[in-house]
PDB file of C-alpha atoms in Angstrom:
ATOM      1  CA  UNK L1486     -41.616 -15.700  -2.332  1.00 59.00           C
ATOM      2  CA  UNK L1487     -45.298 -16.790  -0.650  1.00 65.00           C
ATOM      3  CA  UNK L1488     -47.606 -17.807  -2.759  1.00 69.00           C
ATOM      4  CA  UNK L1489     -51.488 -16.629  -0.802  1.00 68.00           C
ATOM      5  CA  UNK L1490     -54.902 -18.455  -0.721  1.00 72.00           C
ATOM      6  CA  UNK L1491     -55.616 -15.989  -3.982  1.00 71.00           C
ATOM      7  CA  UNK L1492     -52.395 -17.289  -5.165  1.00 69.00           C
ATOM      8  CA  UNK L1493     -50.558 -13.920  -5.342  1.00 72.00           C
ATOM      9  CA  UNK L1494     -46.962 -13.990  -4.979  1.00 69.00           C
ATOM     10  CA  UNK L1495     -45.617 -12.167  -1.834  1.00 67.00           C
ATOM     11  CA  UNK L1496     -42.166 -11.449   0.225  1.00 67.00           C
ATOM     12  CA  UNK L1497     -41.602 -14.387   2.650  1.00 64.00           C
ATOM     13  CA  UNK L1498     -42.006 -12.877   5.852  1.00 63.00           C
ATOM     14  CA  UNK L1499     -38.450 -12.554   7.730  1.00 56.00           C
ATOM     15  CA  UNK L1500     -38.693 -14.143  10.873  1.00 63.00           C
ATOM     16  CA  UNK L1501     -37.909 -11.420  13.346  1.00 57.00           C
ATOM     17  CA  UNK L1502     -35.506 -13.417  15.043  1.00 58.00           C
ATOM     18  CA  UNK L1503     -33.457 -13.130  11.934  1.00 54.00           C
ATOM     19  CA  UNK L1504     -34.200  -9.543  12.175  1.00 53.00           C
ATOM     20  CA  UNK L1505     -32.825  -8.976  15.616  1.00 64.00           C
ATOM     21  CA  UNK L1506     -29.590 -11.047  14.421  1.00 59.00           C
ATOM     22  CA  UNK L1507     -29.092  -9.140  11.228  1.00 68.00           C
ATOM     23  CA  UNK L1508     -29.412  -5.578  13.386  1.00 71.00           C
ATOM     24  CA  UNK L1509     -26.989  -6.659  16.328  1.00 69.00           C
ATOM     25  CA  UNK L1510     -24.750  -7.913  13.825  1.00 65.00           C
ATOM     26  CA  UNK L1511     -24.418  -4.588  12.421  1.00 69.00           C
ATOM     27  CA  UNK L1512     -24.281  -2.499  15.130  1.00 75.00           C
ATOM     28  CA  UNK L1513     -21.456  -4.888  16.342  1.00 78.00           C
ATOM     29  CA  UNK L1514     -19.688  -3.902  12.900  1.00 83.00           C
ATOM     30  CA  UNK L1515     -20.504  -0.322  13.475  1.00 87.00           C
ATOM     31  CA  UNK L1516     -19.086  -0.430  16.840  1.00 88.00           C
ATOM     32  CA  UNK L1517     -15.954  -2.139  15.708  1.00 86.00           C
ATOM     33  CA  UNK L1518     -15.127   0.475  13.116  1.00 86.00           C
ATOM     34  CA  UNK L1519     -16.327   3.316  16.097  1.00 88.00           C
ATOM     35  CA  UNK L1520     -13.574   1.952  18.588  1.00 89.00           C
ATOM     36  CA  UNK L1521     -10.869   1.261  16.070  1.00 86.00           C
ATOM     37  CA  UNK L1522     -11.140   4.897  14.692  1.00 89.00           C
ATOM     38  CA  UNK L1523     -11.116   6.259  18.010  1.00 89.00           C
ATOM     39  CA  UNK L1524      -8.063   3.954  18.895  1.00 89.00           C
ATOM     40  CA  UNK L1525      -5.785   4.695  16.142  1.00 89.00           C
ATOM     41  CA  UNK L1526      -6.983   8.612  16.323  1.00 90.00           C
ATOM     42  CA  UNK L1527      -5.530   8.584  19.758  1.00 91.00           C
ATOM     43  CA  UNK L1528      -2.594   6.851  18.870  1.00 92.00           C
ATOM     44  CA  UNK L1529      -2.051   9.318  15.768  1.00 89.00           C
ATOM     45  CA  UNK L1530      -2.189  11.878  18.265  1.00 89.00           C
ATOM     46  CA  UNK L1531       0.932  10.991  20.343  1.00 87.00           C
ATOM     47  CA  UNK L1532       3.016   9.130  18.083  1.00 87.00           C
ATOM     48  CA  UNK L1533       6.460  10.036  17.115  1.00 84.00           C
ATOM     49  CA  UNK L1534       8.449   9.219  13.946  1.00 87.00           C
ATOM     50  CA  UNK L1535      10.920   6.123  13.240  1.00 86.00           C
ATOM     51  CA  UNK L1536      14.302   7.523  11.751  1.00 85.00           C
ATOM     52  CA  UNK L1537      13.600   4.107   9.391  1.00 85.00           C
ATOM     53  CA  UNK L1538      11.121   1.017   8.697  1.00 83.00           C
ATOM     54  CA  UNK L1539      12.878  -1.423  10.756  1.00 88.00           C
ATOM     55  CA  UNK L1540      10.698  -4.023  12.599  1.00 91.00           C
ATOM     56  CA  UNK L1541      12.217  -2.858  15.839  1.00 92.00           C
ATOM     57  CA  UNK L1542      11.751   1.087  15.059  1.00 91.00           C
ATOM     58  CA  UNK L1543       8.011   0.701  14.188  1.00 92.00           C
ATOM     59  CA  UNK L1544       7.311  -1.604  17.170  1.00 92.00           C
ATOM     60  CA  UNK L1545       8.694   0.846  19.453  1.00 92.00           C
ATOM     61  CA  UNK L1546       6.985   3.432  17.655  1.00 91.00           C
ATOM     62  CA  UNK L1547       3.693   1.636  18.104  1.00 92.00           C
ATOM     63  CA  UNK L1548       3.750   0.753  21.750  1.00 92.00           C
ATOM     64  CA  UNK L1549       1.113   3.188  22.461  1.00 92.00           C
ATOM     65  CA  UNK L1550      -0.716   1.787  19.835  1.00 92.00           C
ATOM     66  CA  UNK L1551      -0.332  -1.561  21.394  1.00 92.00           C
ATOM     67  CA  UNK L1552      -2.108  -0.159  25.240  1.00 92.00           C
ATOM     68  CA  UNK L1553      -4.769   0.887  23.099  1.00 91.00           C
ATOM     69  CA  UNK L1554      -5.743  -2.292  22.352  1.00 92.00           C
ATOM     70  CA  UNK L1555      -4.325  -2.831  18.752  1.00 93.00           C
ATOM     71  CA  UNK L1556      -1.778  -6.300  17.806  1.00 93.00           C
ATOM     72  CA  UNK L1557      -0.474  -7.410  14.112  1.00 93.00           C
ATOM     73  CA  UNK L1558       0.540 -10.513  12.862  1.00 92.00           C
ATOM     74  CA  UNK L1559       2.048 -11.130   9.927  1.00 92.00           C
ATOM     75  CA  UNK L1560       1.923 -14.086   7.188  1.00 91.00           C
ATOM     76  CA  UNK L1561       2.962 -15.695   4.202  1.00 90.00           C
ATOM     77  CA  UNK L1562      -0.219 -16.401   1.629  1.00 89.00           C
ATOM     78  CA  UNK L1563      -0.235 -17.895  -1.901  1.00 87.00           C
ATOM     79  CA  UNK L1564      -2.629 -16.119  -4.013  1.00 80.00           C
ATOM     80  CA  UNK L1565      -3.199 -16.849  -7.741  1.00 76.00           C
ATOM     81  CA  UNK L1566       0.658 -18.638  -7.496  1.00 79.00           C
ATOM     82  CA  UNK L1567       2.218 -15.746  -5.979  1.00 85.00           C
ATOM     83  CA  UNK L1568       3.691 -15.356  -2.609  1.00 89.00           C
ATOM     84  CA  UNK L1569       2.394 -12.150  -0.478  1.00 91.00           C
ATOM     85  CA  UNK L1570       3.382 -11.367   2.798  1.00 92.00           C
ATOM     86  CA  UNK L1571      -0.136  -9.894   4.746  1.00 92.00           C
ATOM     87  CA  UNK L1572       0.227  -7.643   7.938  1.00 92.00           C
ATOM     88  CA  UNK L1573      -3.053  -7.686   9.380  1.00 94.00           C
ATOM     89  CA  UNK L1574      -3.585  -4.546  11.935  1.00 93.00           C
ATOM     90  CA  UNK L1575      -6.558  -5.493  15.300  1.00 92.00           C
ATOM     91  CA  UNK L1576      -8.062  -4.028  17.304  1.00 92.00           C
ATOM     92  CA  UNK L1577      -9.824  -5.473  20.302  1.00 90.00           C
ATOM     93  CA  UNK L1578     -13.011  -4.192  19.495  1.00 89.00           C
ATOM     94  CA  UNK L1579     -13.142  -6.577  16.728  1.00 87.00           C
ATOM     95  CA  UNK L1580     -12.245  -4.657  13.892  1.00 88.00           C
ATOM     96  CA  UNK L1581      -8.952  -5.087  11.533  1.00 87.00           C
ATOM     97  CA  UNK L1582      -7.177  -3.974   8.773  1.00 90.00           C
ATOM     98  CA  UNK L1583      -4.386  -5.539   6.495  1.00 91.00           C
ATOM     99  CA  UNK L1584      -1.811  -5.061   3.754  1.00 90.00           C
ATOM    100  CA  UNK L1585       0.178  -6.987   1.641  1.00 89.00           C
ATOM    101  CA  UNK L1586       3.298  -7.411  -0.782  1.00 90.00           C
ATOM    102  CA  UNK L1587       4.968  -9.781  -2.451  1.00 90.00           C
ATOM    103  CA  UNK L1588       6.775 -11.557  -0.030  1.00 89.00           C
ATOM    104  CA  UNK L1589      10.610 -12.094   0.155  1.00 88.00           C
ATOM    105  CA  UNK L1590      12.299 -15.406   2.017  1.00 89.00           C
ATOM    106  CA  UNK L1591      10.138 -15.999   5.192  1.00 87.00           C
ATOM    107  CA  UNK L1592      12.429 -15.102   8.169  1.00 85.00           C
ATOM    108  CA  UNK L1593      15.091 -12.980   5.803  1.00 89.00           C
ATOM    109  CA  UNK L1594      15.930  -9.499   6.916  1.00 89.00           C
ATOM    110  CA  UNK L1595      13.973  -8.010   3.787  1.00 89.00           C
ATOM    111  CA  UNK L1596      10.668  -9.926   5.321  1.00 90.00           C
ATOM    112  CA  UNK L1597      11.165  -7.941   8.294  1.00 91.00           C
ATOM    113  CA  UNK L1598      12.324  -4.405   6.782  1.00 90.00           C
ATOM    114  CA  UNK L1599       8.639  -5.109   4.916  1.00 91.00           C
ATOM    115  CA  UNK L1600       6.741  -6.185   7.681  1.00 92.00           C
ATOM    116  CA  UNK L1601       7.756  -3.217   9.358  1.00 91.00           C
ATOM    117  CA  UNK L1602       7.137  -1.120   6.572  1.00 90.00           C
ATOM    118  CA  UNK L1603       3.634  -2.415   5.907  1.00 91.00           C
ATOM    119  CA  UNK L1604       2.873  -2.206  10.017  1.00 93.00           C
ATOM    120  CA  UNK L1605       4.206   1.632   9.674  1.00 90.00           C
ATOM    121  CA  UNK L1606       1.879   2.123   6.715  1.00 90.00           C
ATOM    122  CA  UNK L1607      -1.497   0.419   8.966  1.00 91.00           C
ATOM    123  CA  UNK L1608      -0.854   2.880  11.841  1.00 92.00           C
ATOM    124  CA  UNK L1609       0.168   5.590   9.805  1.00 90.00           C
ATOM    125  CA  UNK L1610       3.778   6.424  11.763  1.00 90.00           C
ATOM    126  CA  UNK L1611       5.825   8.656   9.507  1.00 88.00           C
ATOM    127  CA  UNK L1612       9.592   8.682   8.713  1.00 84.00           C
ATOM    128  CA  UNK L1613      11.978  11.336   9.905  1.00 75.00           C
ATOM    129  CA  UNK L1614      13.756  11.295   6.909  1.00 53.00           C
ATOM    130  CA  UNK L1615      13.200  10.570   3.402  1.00 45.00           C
ATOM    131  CA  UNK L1616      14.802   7.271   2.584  1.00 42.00           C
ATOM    132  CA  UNK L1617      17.259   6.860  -0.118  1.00 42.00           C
ATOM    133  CA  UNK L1618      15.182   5.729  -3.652  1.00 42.00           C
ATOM    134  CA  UNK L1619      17.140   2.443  -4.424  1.00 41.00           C
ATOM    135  CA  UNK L1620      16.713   2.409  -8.064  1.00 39.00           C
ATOM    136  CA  UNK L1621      15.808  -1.078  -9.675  1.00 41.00           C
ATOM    137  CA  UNK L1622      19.549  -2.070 -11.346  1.00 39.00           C
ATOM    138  CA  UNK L1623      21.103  -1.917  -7.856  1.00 36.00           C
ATOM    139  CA  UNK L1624      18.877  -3.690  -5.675  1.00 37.00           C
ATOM    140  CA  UNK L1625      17.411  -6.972  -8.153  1.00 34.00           C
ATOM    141  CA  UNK L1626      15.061  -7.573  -4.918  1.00 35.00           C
ATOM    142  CA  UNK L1627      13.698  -4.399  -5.332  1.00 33.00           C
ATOM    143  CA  UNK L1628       9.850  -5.630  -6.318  1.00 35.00           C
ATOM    144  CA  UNK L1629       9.345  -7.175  -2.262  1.00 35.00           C
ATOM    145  CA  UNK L1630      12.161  -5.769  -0.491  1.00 33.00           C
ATOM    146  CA  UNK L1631      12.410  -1.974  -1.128  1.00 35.00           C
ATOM    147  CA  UNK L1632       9.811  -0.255   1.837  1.00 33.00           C
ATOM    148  CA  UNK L1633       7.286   1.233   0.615  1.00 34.00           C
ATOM    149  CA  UNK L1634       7.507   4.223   2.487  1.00 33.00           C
ATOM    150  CA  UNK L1635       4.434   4.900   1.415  1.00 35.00           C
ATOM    151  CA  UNK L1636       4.061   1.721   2.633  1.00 35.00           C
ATOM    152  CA  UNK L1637       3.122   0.035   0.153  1.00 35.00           C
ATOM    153  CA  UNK L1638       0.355   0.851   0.865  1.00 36.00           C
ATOM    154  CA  UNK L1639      -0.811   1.677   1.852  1.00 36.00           C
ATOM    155  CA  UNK L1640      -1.265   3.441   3.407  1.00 36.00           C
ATOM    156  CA  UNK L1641      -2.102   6.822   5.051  1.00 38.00           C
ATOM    157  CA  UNK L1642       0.305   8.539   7.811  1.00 39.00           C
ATOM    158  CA  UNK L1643       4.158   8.026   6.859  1.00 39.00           C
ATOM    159  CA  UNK L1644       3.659   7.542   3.415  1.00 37.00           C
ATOM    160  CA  UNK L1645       1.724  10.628   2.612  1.00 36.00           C
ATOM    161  CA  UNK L1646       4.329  12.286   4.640  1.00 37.00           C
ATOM    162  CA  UNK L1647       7.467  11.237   2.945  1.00 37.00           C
ATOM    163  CA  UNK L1648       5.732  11.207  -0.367  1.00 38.00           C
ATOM    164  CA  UNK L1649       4.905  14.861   0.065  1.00 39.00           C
ATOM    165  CA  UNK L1650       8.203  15.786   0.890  1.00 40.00           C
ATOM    166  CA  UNK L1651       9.589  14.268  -2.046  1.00 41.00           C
ATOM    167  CA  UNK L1652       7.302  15.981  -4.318  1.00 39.00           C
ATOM    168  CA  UNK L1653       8.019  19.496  -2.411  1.00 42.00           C
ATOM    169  CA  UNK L1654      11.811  18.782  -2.737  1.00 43.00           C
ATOM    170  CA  UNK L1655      11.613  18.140  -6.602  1.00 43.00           C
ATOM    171  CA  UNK L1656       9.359  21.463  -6.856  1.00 42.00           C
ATOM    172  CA  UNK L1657      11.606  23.497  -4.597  1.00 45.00           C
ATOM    173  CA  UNK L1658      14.224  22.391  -7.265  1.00 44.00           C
ATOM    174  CA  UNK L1659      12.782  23.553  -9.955  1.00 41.00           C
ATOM    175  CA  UNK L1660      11.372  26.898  -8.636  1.00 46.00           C
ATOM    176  CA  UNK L1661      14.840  27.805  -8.118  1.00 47.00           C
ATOM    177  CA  UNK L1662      16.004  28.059 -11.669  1.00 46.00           C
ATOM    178  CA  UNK L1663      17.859  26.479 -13.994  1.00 46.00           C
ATOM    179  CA  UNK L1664      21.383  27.299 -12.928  1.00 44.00           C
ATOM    180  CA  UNK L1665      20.512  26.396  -9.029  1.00 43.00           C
ATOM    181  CA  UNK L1666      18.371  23.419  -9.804  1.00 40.00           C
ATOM    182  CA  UNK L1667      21.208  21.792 -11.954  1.00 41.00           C
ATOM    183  CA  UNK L1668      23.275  21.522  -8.819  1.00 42.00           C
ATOM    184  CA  UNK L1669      20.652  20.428  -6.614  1.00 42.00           C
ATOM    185  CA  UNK L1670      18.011  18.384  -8.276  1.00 57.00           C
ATOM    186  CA  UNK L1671      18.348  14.547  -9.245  1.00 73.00           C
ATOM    187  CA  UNK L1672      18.031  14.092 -12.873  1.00 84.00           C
ATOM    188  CA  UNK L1673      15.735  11.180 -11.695  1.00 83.00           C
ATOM    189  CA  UNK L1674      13.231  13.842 -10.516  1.00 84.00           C
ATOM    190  CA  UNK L1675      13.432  15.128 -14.225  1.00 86.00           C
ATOM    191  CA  UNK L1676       9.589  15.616 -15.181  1.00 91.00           C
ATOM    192  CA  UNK L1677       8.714  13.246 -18.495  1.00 91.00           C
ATOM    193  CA  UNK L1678       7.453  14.822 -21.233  1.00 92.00           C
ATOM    194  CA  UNK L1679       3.530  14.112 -22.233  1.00 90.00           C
ATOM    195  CA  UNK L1680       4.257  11.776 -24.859  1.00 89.00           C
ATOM    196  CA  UNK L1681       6.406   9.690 -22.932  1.00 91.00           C
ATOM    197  CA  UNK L1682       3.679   9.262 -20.492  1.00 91.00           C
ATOM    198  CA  UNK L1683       1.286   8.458 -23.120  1.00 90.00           C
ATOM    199  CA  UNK L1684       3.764   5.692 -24.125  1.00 91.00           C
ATOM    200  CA  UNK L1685       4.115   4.238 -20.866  1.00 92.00           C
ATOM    201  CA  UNK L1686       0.488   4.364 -20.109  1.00 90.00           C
ATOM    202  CA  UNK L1687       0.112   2.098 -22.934  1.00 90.00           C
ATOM    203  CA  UNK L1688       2.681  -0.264 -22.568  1.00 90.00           C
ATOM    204  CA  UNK L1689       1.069  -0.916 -19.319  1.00 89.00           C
ATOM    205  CA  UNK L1690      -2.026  -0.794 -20.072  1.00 88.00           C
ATOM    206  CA  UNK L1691      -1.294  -4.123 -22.961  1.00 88.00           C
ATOM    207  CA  UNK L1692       0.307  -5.770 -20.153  1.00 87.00           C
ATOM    208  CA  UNK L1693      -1.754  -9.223 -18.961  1.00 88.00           C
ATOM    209  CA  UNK L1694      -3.783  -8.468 -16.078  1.00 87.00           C
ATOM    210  CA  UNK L1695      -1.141 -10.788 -13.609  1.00 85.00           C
ATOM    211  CA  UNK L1696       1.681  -9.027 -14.945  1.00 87.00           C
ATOM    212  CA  UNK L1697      -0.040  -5.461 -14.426  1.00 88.00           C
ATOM    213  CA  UNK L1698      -1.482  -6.620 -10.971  1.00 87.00           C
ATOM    214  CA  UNK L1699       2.355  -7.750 -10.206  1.00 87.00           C
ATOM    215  CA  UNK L1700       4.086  -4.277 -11.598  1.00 89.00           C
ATOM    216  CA  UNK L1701       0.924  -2.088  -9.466  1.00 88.00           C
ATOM    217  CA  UNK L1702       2.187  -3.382  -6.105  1.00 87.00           C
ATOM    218  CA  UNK L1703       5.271  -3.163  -7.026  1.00 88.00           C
ATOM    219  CA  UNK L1704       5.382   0.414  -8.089  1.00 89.00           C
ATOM    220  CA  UNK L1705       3.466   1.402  -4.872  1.00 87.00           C
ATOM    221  CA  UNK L1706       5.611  -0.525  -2.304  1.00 86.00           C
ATOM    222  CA  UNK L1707       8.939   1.188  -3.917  1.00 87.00           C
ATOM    223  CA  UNK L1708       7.397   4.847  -4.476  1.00 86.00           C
ATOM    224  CA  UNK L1709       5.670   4.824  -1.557  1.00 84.00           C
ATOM    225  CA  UNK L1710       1.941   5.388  -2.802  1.00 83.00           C
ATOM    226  CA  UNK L1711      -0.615   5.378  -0.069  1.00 81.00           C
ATOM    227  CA  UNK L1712      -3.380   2.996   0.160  1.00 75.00           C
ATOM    228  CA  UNK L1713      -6.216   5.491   0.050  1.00 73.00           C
ATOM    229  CA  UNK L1714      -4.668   6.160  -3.804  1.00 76.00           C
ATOM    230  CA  UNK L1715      -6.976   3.942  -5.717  1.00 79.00           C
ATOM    231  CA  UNK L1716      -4.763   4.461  -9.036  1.00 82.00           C
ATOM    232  CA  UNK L1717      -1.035   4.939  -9.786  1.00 87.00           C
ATOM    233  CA  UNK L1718      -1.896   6.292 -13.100  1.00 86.00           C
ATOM    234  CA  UNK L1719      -1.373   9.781 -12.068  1.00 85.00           C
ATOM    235  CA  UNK L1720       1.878   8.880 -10.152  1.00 88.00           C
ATOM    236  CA  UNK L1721       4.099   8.309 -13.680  1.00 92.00           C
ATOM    237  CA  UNK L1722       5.333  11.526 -14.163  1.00 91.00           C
ATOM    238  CA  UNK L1723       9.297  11.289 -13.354  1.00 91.00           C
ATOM    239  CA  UNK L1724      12.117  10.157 -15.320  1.00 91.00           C
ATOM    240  CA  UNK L1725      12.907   7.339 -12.214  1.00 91.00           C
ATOM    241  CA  UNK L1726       9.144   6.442 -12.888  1.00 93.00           C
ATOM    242  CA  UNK L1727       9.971   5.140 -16.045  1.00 93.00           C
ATOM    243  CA  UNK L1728      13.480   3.652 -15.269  1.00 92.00           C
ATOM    244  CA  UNK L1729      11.353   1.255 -13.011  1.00 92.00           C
ATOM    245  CA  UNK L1730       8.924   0.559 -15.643  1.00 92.00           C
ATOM    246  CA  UNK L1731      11.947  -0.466 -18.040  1.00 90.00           C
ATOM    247  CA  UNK L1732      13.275  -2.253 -15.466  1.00 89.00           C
ATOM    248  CA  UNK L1733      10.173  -4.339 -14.908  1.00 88.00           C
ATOM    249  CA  UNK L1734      10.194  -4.744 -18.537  1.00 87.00           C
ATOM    250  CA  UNK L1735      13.056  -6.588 -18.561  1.00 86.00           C
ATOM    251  CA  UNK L1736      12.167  -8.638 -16.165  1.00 82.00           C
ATOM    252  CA  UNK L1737       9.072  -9.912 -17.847  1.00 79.00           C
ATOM    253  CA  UNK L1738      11.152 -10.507 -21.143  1.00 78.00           C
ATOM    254  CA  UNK L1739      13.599 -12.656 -19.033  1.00 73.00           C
ATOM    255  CA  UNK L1740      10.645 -14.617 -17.224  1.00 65.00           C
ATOM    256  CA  UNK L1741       9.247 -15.535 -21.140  1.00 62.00           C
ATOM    257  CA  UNK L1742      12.659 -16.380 -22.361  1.00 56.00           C
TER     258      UNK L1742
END
């Protein structure tokens, strides 16, 4: 504030160099987000699906991607004591995206089945086929390594895809009656009943805030919950839903013991 000869208090005048800065400066931003729409709306276009979320697959898949003018990397970050792997998505215009998950060993096959699960997820390729849900007491690595297919986040394209056939398979199911649906439904597709919800909504909802943060990614890299989902509150509804929860359970009373 400006204090005048009549000593009123008034705006400090912006110099309009500043100005001109502050306007270029976002119609640079604007035009980033303008190219890297266009870019990946061209790509989304022609792409084809990966038959899985290998590293190799999605590159392939995302050559087209790559002409356009879009690159990833992909790197290990500690954040609040936890290790997250981050694929950040470019775009030569300037603008970017990322994701991120826990991160398994640096190097390991499981780092690269989730980078290219979290790439899959930025550019929105889709799977061929829905992957086999690894449930929790068979793979122990299951909070970093299982992809996301909706990868993990994020993310829009594949994930929506294969999440949408899931939920249409386990529908199908029961539309066809009791007698049918016995023989071809998984009992882990079994809906849960209200009050189990209720129970498992708060259980989580005590959990500390890391802990919660920790079982959230989690739960969205292994059911394949796309980004754009702001909440997986919605997404408990199955019986394998709260097999993971128990599972993660466990694992918390084993950290404290």
């Amino acid at each position: 504030m400006t204090t005048t000869p009549s000593g009123r208090l008034e705006p400090t005048p912006v110099p309009s160099a500043a100005v001109d800065f502050n306007q270029a400066l976002l119609q640079s931003r604007e035009q980033a987000r303008a190219q890297w729409a266009d870019g990946l709306a061209q790509f989304q276009a022609q792409m084809g699906a990966v038959a899985e979320l290998s590293l190799p697959e999605v590159v392939r898949a995302a050559a087209t991607a790559f002409a356009l003018g879009f690159s990833f990397s992909a790197q290990k970050l500690i954040h609040e004591e936890q290790e997250l792997l981050r694929v950040t998505l470019r775009h030569r215009g300037g603008g970017e995206e990322y994701s991120e998950a826990l991160a398994p060993e640096e190097g390991s096959a499981a780092w690269q089945a989730l980078t290219g699960s979290l790439l899959a997820g930025l550019l929105g390729i889709p799977v061929s086929k829905l992957p086999r849900v690894i449930e929790p007491e068979e793979d122990p690595t299951y909070l970093v390594a299982d992809p996301v297919a909706a990868p993990l986040a994020v993310e829009p394209g594949g994930e929506a895809v294969a999440a949408h056939d899931e939920w249409a398979s386990a529908e199908a199911a029961v539309a066809a009656g009791p007698a049918e649906a016995a023989t071809t439904a998984d009992p882990a597709l079994d809906p849960l009943s209200e009050g189990e919800i209720e129970t498992l909504h708060r259980f989580l909802g005590a959990m500390p805030a890391e802990a919660r943060k920790r079982f959230a990614i989690a739960f969205r890299h292994h059911f394949q919950v796309p980004r754009e989902v702001r909440t997986i509150k919605d997404r408990i509804t199955q019986r394998r839903h709260k097999d993971f929860i128990d599972a993660f359970e466990l694992e918390l009373v084993g950290a404290k013991a």
